[in-house]
Amino acid sequence: MQSKSVITVLGAGYVGLATAALFAQAGFRVYVVEPNKERLDTIKQGRSFFYEEGLDSVIELGIKSGSLLPTDSYEESVPKSDIVFSCVGTPDNPDGSSNLTYVFDAAKTAAKLMKPGTVYAQKSTVPVGTGSQIQQLFAGMCVDIDYVSNPEFLREGTALADTLFFDRVVVGGESSAAIDAVIDAYRDLEDHRDHIAHIARVPVAVQGDQYIATTLNSAELIKVTSNAFLALKISFANSIAMLADKANADVIEVMDAVGADRRIGRSFLNAGRGYGGGCFPKDVSGLISSALEYGVDLEIMHAAQNLNNQMPGYIVDKLQDELGESLNGKRVAVLGLAFKAGTSDVRKSPGVAMANKLSYAGAEVITYDPEAREEAAPDLLNHILQAETIDSAIENADIVLLATEWRQIIDYPATLLAEKMSGSILFDAINQYDALEAQRAGLTYIGVGR
Ligand code: UDX
């Protein structure tokens, strides 16, 4: 593939917008198709409509140089493209299965417009077997399009660094030429990555750099298996944390030593309020329901999911136990609403869930998040207040609950906390605060599994 190839990215969500903005810095002309007018206008002005570290600077540069072309039109973009990346949303159905309406609609609309030989690369997370159905759809429309699965592994908050300094790029499909075309595009990105990292001010990372070509179904399964395994690690750590709470052990000490075994690894063993976001909860339920369609009951994933759903309630119960009295009328400051630091995303956010549970329990809840205030507002119960600053949130609080690992939250000095609060309970639901510092300042530090 020449570096002058044209790319279209369908869908400007967390994955699509980062993908488009980065390829636009690697010598490609990139159309990014977004139907929502308000979002599209924001991108055209050189900004993202959600917060993601470093993203605005690459969008701005792409818009100024003309290499990033936001549009709401398939007709304007798709016919000119050599590769079309599908990054449309896959919301979950009430039964936990993935809603693939947008995935199929995008493929159908694009197929009518793609020139022969175009590669259609699926980045949206779909159940194993979906790609074969789309291939059949293309065959039925008599179009000469190569379909590949190119699963996405980027994390929100570190989306740019993850895409530039990837562990692996997986491309699965039947046509080796199509697989090579997609891999070549990533090689171009790799060639430009130090420069792009500099523009976006994201740290240059050490990476595995593997390109892995597989069959179509394997690629689809690799994506959900990766996320399911990480979710499993977190739920496993949380179940051990529950035991540590009872057995008077410290889950951090346990996981540090367990994770020092290279066969196990330390990552994703941080116990706390559980996982949230647009991926893990959805991918786990999607995997469970797609496996059931093949007649396989993934009980282990049911267990991981149930445990995760229990965590916000477990934390509120533990707080109640430590308090020894009702939460009714107690002023609780919940610090952090985003499902993790570095993003404004509040989908399935444990911070929001805990704030709502505390409010149900009669507490007077005041929340603070540096980036997610607007996005969290519709999900918070009516009586919950949102503070503009961390200081005003903790002022006169009986209890402070840490829910997201933003630096300004975990680095907030314990002495100031103790000074401003009227009570003394610091519940660290992310296990990231310095417990000793808290105790030295006279606070009662409570963690999860500690
Ligand atoms: C995840 C995958 O990591 C990524 O590869 C995939 O493409 C999309 O889904 P993301 O959801 O952005 O990425 O965030 P991630 O950093 O994986 O965290 C997910 C959730 O797990 C967060 O709520 C985080 O706080 C929680 N978590 C993570 C833990 O509770 N403990 C841990 O040890 C790690």
PDB file of N, CA and C in Angstrom, residues 112-194:
ATOM      1  N   LYS A 112     -22.569  -0.817  -1.217  1.00  0.00           N
ATOM      2  CA  LYS A 112     -23.143  -0.287  -2.471  1.00  0.00           C
ATOM      3  C   LYS A 112     -22.223   0.755  -3.093  1.00  0.00           C
ATOM      4  N   LEU A 113     -21.291   1.279  -2.313  1.00  0.00           N
ATOM      5  CA  LEU A 113     -20.485   2.413  -2.772  1.00  0.00           C
ATOM      6  C   LEU A 113     -19.004   2.089  -2.964  1.00  0.00           C
ATOM      7  N   MET A 114     -18.556   0.957  -2.414  1.00  0.00           N
ATOM      8  CA  MET A 114     -17.114   0.675  -2.458  1.00  0.00           C
ATOM      9  C   MET A 114     -16.684   0.275  -3.867  1.00  0.00           C
ATOM     10  N   LYS A 115     -15.488   0.727  -4.267  1.00  0.00           N
ATOM     11  CA  LYS A 115     -14.975   0.306  -5.576  1.00  0.00           C
ATOM     12  C   LYS A 115     -14.434  -1.123  -5.445  1.00  0.00           C
ATOM     13  N   PRO A 116     -14.352  -1.879  -6.553  1.00  0.00           N
ATOM     14  CA  PRO A 116     -13.860  -3.264  -6.465  1.00  0.00           C
ATOM     15  C   PRO A 116     -12.465  -3.314  -5.837  1.00  0.00           C
ATOM     16  N   GLY A 117     -12.258  -4.300  -4.993  1.00  0.00           N
ATOM     17  CA  GLY A 117     -10.943  -4.481  -4.377  1.00  0.00           C
ATOM     18  C   GLY A 117     -10.763  -3.729  -3.068  1.00  0.00           C
ATOM     19  N   THR A 118     -11.779  -2.977  -2.668  1.00  0.00           N
ATOM     20  CA  THR A 118     -11.676  -2.262  -1.385  1.00  0.00           C
ATOM     21  C   THR A 118     -11.631  -3.275  -0.244  1.00  0.00           C
ATOM     22  N   VAL A 119     -10.864  -2.939   0.788  1.00  0.00           N
ATOM     23  CA  VAL A 119     -10.824  -3.801   1.975  1.00  0.00           C
ATOM     24  C   VAL A 119     -11.769  -3.218   3.017  1.00  0.00           C
ATOM     25  N   TYR A 120     -12.665  -4.045   3.513  1.00  0.00           N
ATOM     26  CA  TYR A 120     -13.592  -3.609   4.565  1.00  0.00           C
ATOM     27  C   TYR A 120     -13.111  -4.231   5.870  1.00  0.00           C
ATOM     28  N   ALA A 121     -12.584  -3.404   6.758  1.00  0.00           N
ATOM     29  CA  ALA A 121     -11.975  -3.912   8.001  1.00  0.00           C
ATOM     30  C   ALA A 121     -12.890  -3.616   9.185  1.00  0.00           C
ATOM     31  N   GLN A 122     -13.296  -4.651   9.867  1.00  0.00           N
ATOM     32  CA  GLN A 122     -14.215  -4.490  10.998  1.00  0.00           C
ATOM     33  C   GLN A 122     -13.425  -4.249  12.277  1.00  0.00           C
ATOM     34  N   LYS A 123     -13.614  -3.083  12.882  1.00  0.00           N
ATOM     35  CA  LYS A 123     -12.977  -2.826  14.170  1.00  0.00           C
ATOM     36  C   LYS A 123     -13.984  -2.909  15.316  1.00  0.00           C
ATOM     37  N   SER A 124     -15.278  -2.764  14.994  1.00  0.00           N
ATOM     38  CA  SER A 124     -16.278  -2.878  16.057  1.00  0.00           C
ATOM     39  C   SER A 124     -16.221  -4.300  16.629  1.00  0.00           C
ATOM     40  N   THR A 125     -16.460  -4.383  17.937  1.00  0.00           N
ATOM     41  CA  THR A 125     -16.414  -5.702  18.573  1.00  0.00           C
ATOM     42  C   THR A 125     -17.703  -6.450  18.277  1.00  0.00           C
ATOM     43  N   VAL A 126     -17.555  -7.578  17.590  1.00  0.00           N
ATOM     44  CA  VAL A 126     -18.746  -8.343  17.180  1.00  0.00           C
ATOM     45  C   VAL A 126     -18.607  -9.797  17.632  1.00  0.00           C
ATOM     46  N   PRO A 127     -19.720 -10.489  17.847  1.00  0.00           N
ATOM     47  CA  PRO A 127     -19.632 -11.894  18.237  1.00  0.00           C
ATOM     48  C   PRO A 127     -19.004 -12.738  17.121  1.00  0.00           C
ATOM     49  N   VAL A 128     -18.307 -13.791  17.528  1.00  0.00           N
ATOM     50  CA  VAL A 128     -17.664 -14.653  16.535  1.00  0.00           C
ATOM     51  C   VAL A 128     -18.732 -15.210  15.584  1.00  0.00           C
ATOM     52  N   GLY A 129     -18.452 -15.123  14.297  1.00  0.00           N
ATOM     53  CA  GLY A 129     -19.397 -15.572  13.274  1.00  0.00           C
ATOM     54  C   GLY A 129     -20.040 -14.418  12.520  1.00  0.00           C
ATOM     55  N   THR A 130     -19.933 -13.195  13.065  1.00  0.00           N
ATOM     56  CA  THR A 130     -20.576 -12.037  12.424  1.00  0.00           C
ATOM     57  C   THR A 130     -19.926 -11.736  11.072  1.00  0.00           C
ATOM     58  N   GLY A 131     -18.594 -11.823  11.022  1.00  0.00           N
ATOM     59  CA  GLY A 131     -17.884 -11.506   9.781  1.00  0.00           C
ATOM     60  C   GLY A 131     -18.319 -12.412   8.643  1.00  0.00           C
ATOM     61  N   SER A 132     -18.527 -13.691   8.934  1.00  0.00           N
ATOM     62  CA  SER A 132     -18.977 -14.620   7.887  1.00  0.00           C
ATOM     63  C   SER A 132     -20.331 -14.182   7.342  1.00  0.00           C
ATOM     64  N   GLN A 133     -21.197 -13.706   8.248  1.00  0.00           N
ATOM     65  CA  GLN A 133     -22.514 -13.241   7.791  1.00  0.00           C
ATOM     66  C   GLN A 133     -22.375 -12.013   6.901  1.00  0.00           C
ATOM     67  N   ILE A 134     -21.443 -11.138   7.252  1.00  0.00           N
ATOM     68  CA  ILE A 134     -21.265  -9.936   6.422  1.00  0.00           C
ATOM     69  C   ILE A 134     -20.663 -10.314   5.066  1.00  0.00           C
ATOM     70  N   GLN A 135     -19.756 -11.306   5.084  1.00  0.00           N
ATOM     71  CA  GLN A 135     -19.195 -11.776   3.813  1.00  0.00           C
ATOM     72  C   GLN A 135     -20.299 -12.310   2.912  1.00  0.00           C
ATOM     73  N   GLN A 136     -21.233 -13.044   3.521  1.00  0.00           N
ATOM     74  CA  GLN A 136     -22.355 -13.579   2.731  1.00  0.00           C
ATOM     75  C   GLN A 136     -23.206 -12.441   2.181  1.00  0.00           C
ATOM     76  N   LEU A 137     -23.382 -11.427   3.011  1.00  0.00           N
ATOM     77  CA  LEU A 137     -24.146 -10.256   2.572  1.00  0.00           C
ATOM     78  C   LEU A 137     -23.475  -9.629   1.343  1.00  0.00           C
ATOM     79  N   PHE A 138     -22.148  -9.466   1.407  1.00  0.00           N
ATOM     80  CA  PHE A 138     -21.405  -8.892   0.278  1.00  0.00           C
ATOM     81  C   PHE A 138     -21.550  -9.790  -0.953  1.00  0.00           C
ATOM     82  N   ALA A 139     -21.440 -11.116  -0.734  1.00  0.00           N
ATOM     83  CA  ALA A 139     -21.555 -12.058  -1.861  1.00  0.00           C
ATOM     84  C   ALA A 139     -22.936 -11.924  -2.501  1.00  0.00           C
ATOM     85  N   GLY A 140     -23.962 -11.800  -1.664  1.00  0.00           N
ATOM     86  CA  GLY A 140     -25.337 -11.654  -2.167  1.00  0.00           C
ATOM     87  C   GLY A 140     -25.514 -10.371  -2.960  1.00  0.00           C
ATOM     88  N   MET A 141     -24.714  -9.357  -2.638  1.00  0.00           N
ATOM     89  CA  MET A 141     -24.822  -8.079  -3.364  1.00  0.00           C
ATOM     90  C   MET A 141     -23.888  -8.060  -4.575  1.00  0.00           C
ATOM     91  N   CYS A 142     -23.194  -9.216  -4.789  1.00  0.00           N
ATOM     92  CA  CYS A 142     -22.263  -9.354  -5.924  1.00  0.00           C
ATOM     93  C   CYS A 142     -21.207  -8.253  -5.961  1.00  0.00           C
ATOM     94  N   VAL A 143     -20.646  -7.889  -4.795  1.00  0.00           N
ATOM     95  CA  VAL A 143     -19.607  -6.866  -4.792  1.00  0.00           C
ATOM     96  C   VAL A 143     -18.253  -7.524  -4.502  1.00  0.00           C
ATOM     97  N   ASP A 144     -17.215  -6.969  -5.103  1.00  0.00           N
ATOM     98  CA  ASP A 144     -15.868  -7.526  -4.953  1.00  0.00           C
ATOM     99  C   ASP A 144     -15.156  -6.778  -3.807  1.00  0.00           C
ATOM    100  N   ILE A 145     -15.471  -7.194  -2.582  1.00  0.00           N
ATOM    101  CA  ILE A 145     -14.907  -6.521  -1.412  1.00  0.00           C
ATOM    102  C   ILE A 145     -14.261  -7.571  -0.526  1.00  0.00           C
ATOM    103  N   ASP A 146     -13.077  -7.270  -0.017  1.00  0.00           N
ATOM    104  CA  ASP A 146     -12.426  -8.201   0.911  1.00  0.00           C
ATOM    105  C   ASP A 146     -12.749  -7.793   2.331  1.00  0.00           C
ATOM    106  N   TYR A 147     -13.278  -8.722   3.085  1.00  0.00           N
ATOM    107  CA  TYR A 147     -13.660  -8.430   4.470  1.00  0.00           C
ATOM    108  C   TYR A 147     -12.590  -8.973   5.417  1.00  0.00           C
ATOM    109  N   VAL A 148     -12.143  -8.154   6.346  1.00  0.00           N
ATOM    110  CA  VAL A 148     -11.229  -8.648   7.392  1.00  0.00           C
ATOM    111  C   VAL A 148     -11.711  -8.157   8.761  1.00  0.00           C
ATOM    112  N   SER A 149     -11.321  -8.904   9.775  1.00  0.00           N
ATOM    113  CA  SER A 149     -11.569  -8.468  11.148  1.00  0.00           C
ATOM    114  C   SER A 149     -10.261  -7.909  11.699  1.00  0.00           C
ATOM    115  N   ASN A 150     -10.317  -6.695  12.218  1.00  0.00           N
ATOM    116  CA  ASN A 150      -9.123  -6.046  12.778  1.00  0.00           C
ATOM    117  C   ASN A 150      -9.488  -5.521  14.167  1.00  0.00           C
ATOM    118  N   PRO A 151      -9.562  -6.445  15.132  1.00  0.00           N
ATOM    119  CA  PRO A 151     -10.061  -6.053  16.452  1.00  0.00           C
ATOM    120  C   PRO A 151      -9.233  -4.948  17.097  1.00  0.00           C
ATOM    121  N   GLU A 152      -9.924  -4.167  17.914  1.00  0.00           N
ATOM    122  CA  GLU A 152      -9.322  -2.995  18.540  1.00  0.00           C
ATOM    123  C   GLU A 152      -8.988  -3.304  19.997  1.00  0.00           C
ATOM    124  N   PHE A 153      -7.781  -2.936  20.408  1.00  0.00           N
ATOM    125  CA  PHE A 153      -7.395  -3.209  21.799  1.00  0.00           C
ATOM    126  C   PHE A 153      -7.121  -1.932  22.591  1.00  0.00           C
ATOM    127  N   LEU A 154      -7.412  -0.761  21.985  1.00  0.00           N
ATOM    128  CA  LEU A 154      -7.053   0.461  22.706  1.00  0.00           C
ATOM    129  C   LEU A 154      -7.910   0.662  23.952  1.00  0.00           C
ATOM    130  N   ARG A 155      -7.311   1.270  24.955  1.00  0.00           N
ATOM    131  CA  ARG A 155      -8.039   1.613  26.185  1.00  0.00           C
ATOM    132  C   ARG A 155      -8.365   3.092  26.160  1.00  0.00           C
ATOM    133  N   GLU A 156      -9.497   3.466  26.720  1.00  0.00           N
ATOM    134  CA  GLU A 156      -9.808   4.876  26.840  1.00  0.00           C
ATOM    135  C   GLU A 156      -8.825   5.509  27.823  1.00  0.00           C
ATOM    136  N   GLY A 157      -8.504   6.760  27.563  1.00  0.00           N
ATOM    137  CA  GLY A 157      -7.546   7.440  28.448  1.00  0.00           C
ATOM    138  C   GLY A 157      -6.126   7.272  27.937  1.00  0.00           C
ATOM    139  N   THR A 158      -5.845   6.120  27.295  1.00  0.00           N
ATOM    140  CA  THR A 158      -4.513   5.908  26.713  1.00  0.00           C
ATOM    141  C   THR A 158      -4.677   5.433  25.265  1.00  0.00           C
ATOM    142  N   ALA A 159      -5.764   5.886  24.637  1.00  0.00           N
ATOM    143  CA  ALA A 159      -6.114   5.400  23.298  1.00  0.00           C
ATOM    144  C   ALA A 159      -5.004   5.655  22.282  1.00  0.00           C
ATOM    145  N   LEU A 160      -4.399   6.856  22.360  1.00  0.00           N
ATOM    146  CA  LEU A 160      -3.381   7.201  21.361  1.00  0.00           C
ATOM    147  C   LEU A 160      -2.124   6.360  21.557  1.00  0.00           C
ATOM    148  N   ALA A 161      -1.662   6.318  22.793  1.00  0.00           N
ATOM    149  CA  ALA A 161      -0.447   5.544  23.069  1.00  0.00           C
ATOM    150  C   ALA A 161      -0.676   4.063  22.743  1.00  0.00           C
ATOM    151  N   ASP A 162      -1.844   3.538  23.089  1.00  0.00           N
ATOM    152  CA  ASP A 162      -2.129   2.121  22.810  1.00  0.00           C
ATOM    153  C   ASP A 162      -2.120   1.822  21.316  1.00  0.00           C
ATOM    154  N   THR A 163      -2.630   2.779  20.518  1.00  0.00           N
ATOM    155  CA  THR A 163      -2.703   2.553  19.070  1.00  0.00           C
ATOM    156  C   THR A 163      -1.323   2.704  18.432  1.00  0.00           C
ATOM    157  N   LEU A 164      -0.564   3.672  18.921  1.00  0.00           N
ATOM    158  CA  LEU A 164       0.758   3.907  18.330  1.00  0.00           C
ATOM    159  C   LEU A 164       1.771   2.844  18.767  1.00  0.00           C
ATOM    160  N   PHE A 165       1.704   2.494  20.056  1.00  0.00           N
ATOM    161  CA  PHE A 165       2.700   1.566  20.616  1.00  0.00           C
ATOM    162  C   PHE A 165       1.995   0.281  21.036  1.00  0.00           C
ATOM    163  N   PHE A 166       1.464  -0.381  20.043  1.00  0.00           N
ATOM    164  CA  PHE A 166       0.621  -1.553  20.282  1.00  0.00           C
ATOM    165  C   PHE A 166       1.441  -2.781  20.673  1.00  0.00           C
ATOM    166  N   ASP A 167       0.808  -3.687  21.421  1.00  0.00           N
ATOM    167  CA  ASP A 167       1.424  -4.989  21.660  1.00  0.00           C
ATOM    168  C   ASP A 167       1.301  -5.851  20.404  1.00  0.00           C
ATOM    169  N   ARG A 168       0.109  -5.803  19.811  1.00  0.00           N
ATOM    170  CA  ARG A 168      -0.111  -6.586  18.597  1.00  0.00           C
ATOM    171  C   ARG A 168      -1.231  -5.977  17.769  1.00  0.00           C
ATOM    172  N   VAL A 169      -1.063  -6.178  16.443  1.00  0.00           N
ATOM    173  CA  VAL A 169      -2.149  -5.841  15.515  1.00  0.00           C
ATOM    174  C   VAL A 169      -2.636  -7.175  14.975  1.00  0.00           C
ATOM    175  N   VAL A 170      -3.912  -7.448  15.153  1.00  0.00           N
ATOM    176  CA  VAL A 170      -4.473  -8.719  14.684  1.00  0.00           C
ATOM    177  C   VAL A 170      -5.346  -8.434  13.467  1.00  0.00           C
ATOM    178  N   VAL A 171      -5.105  -9.170  12.392  1.00  0.00           N
ATOM    179  CA  VAL A 171      -5.965  -9.041  11.211  1.00  0.00           C
ATOM    180  C   VAL A 171      -6.330 -10.441  10.750  1.00  0.00           C
ATOM    181  N   GLY A 172      -7.631 -10.706  10.679  1.00  0.00           N
ATOM    182  CA  GLY A 172      -8.081 -12.047  10.286  1.00  0.00           C
ATOM    183  C   GLY A 172      -8.975 -11.976   9.073  1.00  0.00           C
ATOM    184  N   GLY A 173      -8.758 -12.921   8.152  1.00  0.00           N
ATOM    185  CA  GLY A 173      -9.623 -12.940   6.965  1.00  0.00           C
ATOM    186  C   GLY A 173      -9.179 -14.019   6.009  1.00  0.00           C
ATOM    187  N   GLU A 174      -9.844 -14.084   4.860  1.00  0.00           N
ATOM    188  CA  GLU A 174      -9.530 -15.127   3.880  1.00  0.00           C
ATOM    189  C   GLU A 174      -8.514 -14.665   2.850  1.00  0.00           C
ATOM    190  N   SER A 175      -8.479 -13.350   2.582  1.00  0.00           N
ATOM    191  CA  SER A 175      -7.593 -12.850   1.533  1.00  0.00           C
ATOM    192  C   SER A 175      -6.288 -12.349   2.150  1.00  0.00           C
ATOM    193  N   SER A 176      -5.174 -12.983   1.744  1.00  0.00           N
ATOM    194  CA  SER A 176      -3.912 -12.538   2.340  1.00  0.00           C
ATOM    195  C   SER A 176      -3.540 -11.149   1.828  1.00  0.00           C
ATOM    196  N   ALA A 177      -3.981 -10.806   0.622  1.00  0.00           N
ATOM    197  CA  ALA A 177      -3.685  -9.461   0.100  1.00  0.00           C
ATOM    198  C   ALA A 177      -4.396  -8.409   0.958  1.00  0.00           C
ATOM    199  N   ALA A 178      -5.630  -8.715   1.348  1.00  0.00           N
ATOM    200  CA  ALA A 178      -6.384  -7.755   2.174  1.00  0.00           C
ATOM    201  C   ALA A 178      -5.752  -7.628   3.554  1.00  0.00           C
ATOM    202  N   ILE A 179      -5.338  -8.766   4.112  1.00  0.00           N
ATOM    203  CA  ILE A 179      -4.674  -8.728   5.421  1.00  0.00           C
ATOM    204  C   ILE A 179      -3.403  -7.881   5.319  1.00  0.00           C
ATOM    205  N   ASP A 180      -2.632  -8.101   4.248  1.00  0.00           N
ATOM    206  CA  ASP A 180      -1.384  -7.348   4.071  1.00  0.00           C
ATOM    207  C   ASP A 180      -1.664  -5.852   3.931  1.00  0.00           C
ATOM    208  N   ALA A 181      -2.743  -5.503   3.229  1.00  0.00           N
ATOM    209  CA  ALA A 181      -3.062  -4.079   3.028  1.00  0.00           C
ATOM    210  C   ALA A 181      -3.294  -3.395   4.368  1.00  0.00           C
ATOM    211  N   VAL A 182      -4.008  -4.063   5.244  1.00  0.00           N
ATOM    212  CA  VAL A 182      -4.294  -3.461   6.546  1.00  0.00           C
ATOM    213  C   VAL A 182      -3.012  -3.408   7.386  1.00  0.00           C
ATOM    214  N   ILE A 183      -2.253  -4.494   7.354  1.00  0.00           N
ATOM    215  CA  ILE A 183      -0.999  -4.511   8.130  1.00  0.00           C
ATOM    216  C   ILE A 183      -0.053  -3.419   7.623  1.00  0.00           C
ATOM    217  N   ASP A 184      -0.001  -3.237   6.296  1.00  0.00           N
ATOM    218  CA  ASP A 184       0.874  -2.185   5.742  1.00  0.00           C
ATOM    219  C   ASP A 184       0.460  -0.806   6.243  1.00  0.00           C
ATOM    220  N   ALA A 185      -0.844  -0.595   6.360  1.00  0.00           N
ATOM    221  CA  ALA A 185      -1.312   0.713   6.868  1.00  0.00           C
ATOM    222  C   ALA A 185      -0.789   0.917   8.285  1.00  0.00           C
ATOM    223  N   TYR A 186      -0.840  -0.132   9.096  1.00  0.00           N
ATOM    224  CA  TYR A 186      -0.316  -0.009  10.472  1.00  0.00           C
ATOM    225  C   TYR A 186       1.197   0.173  10.481  1.00  0.00           C
ATOM    226  N   ARG A 187       1.890  -0.432   9.495  1.00  0.00           N
ATOM    227  CA  ARG A 187       3.353  -0.231   9.435  1.00  0.00           C
ATOM    228  C   ARG A 187       3.662   1.235   9.145  1.00  0.00           C
ATOM    229  N   ASP A 188       2.842   1.843   8.266  1.00  0.00           N
ATOM    230  CA  ASP A 188       3.023   3.286   8.002  1.00  0.00           C
ATOM    231  C   ASP A 188       2.823   4.083   9.276  1.00  0.00           C
ATOM    232  N   LEU A 189       1.802   3.694  10.035  1.00  0.00           N
ATOM    233  CA  LEU A 189       1.534   4.384  11.300  1.00  0.00           C
ATOM    234  C   LEU A 189       2.726   4.209  12.241  1.00  0.00           C
ATOM    235  N   GLU A 190       3.248   3.007  12.253  1.00  0.00           N
ATOM    236  CA  GLU A 190       4.400   2.702  13.115  1.00  0.00           C
ATOM    237  C   GLU A 190       5.600   3.584  12.729  1.00  0.00           C
ATOM    238  N   ASP A 191       5.786   3.771  11.419  1.00  0.00           N
ATOM    239  CA  ASP A 191       6.911   4.606  10.954  1.00  0.00           C
ATOM    240  C   ASP A 191       6.802   6.046  11.463  1.00  0.00           C
ATOM    241  N   HIS A 192       5.568   6.500  11.661  1.00  0.00           N
ATOM    242  CA  HIS A 192       5.363   7.907  12.059  1.00  0.00           C
ATOM    243  C   HIS A 192       5.133   8.066  13.560  1.00  0.00           C
ATOM    244  N   ARG A 193       5.210   6.979  14.313  1.00  0.00           N
ATOM    245  CA  ARG A 193       4.626   7.066  15.653  1.00  0.00           C
ATOM    246  C   ARG A 193       5.377   7.958  16.641  1.00  0.00           C
ATOM    247  N   ASP A 194       6.692   7.994  16.536  1.00  0.00           N
ATOM    248  CA  ASP A 194       7.395   8.846  17.506  1.00  0.00           C
ATOM    249  C   ASP A 194       7.016  10.311  17.293  1.00  0.00           C
TER     250      ASP A 194
END
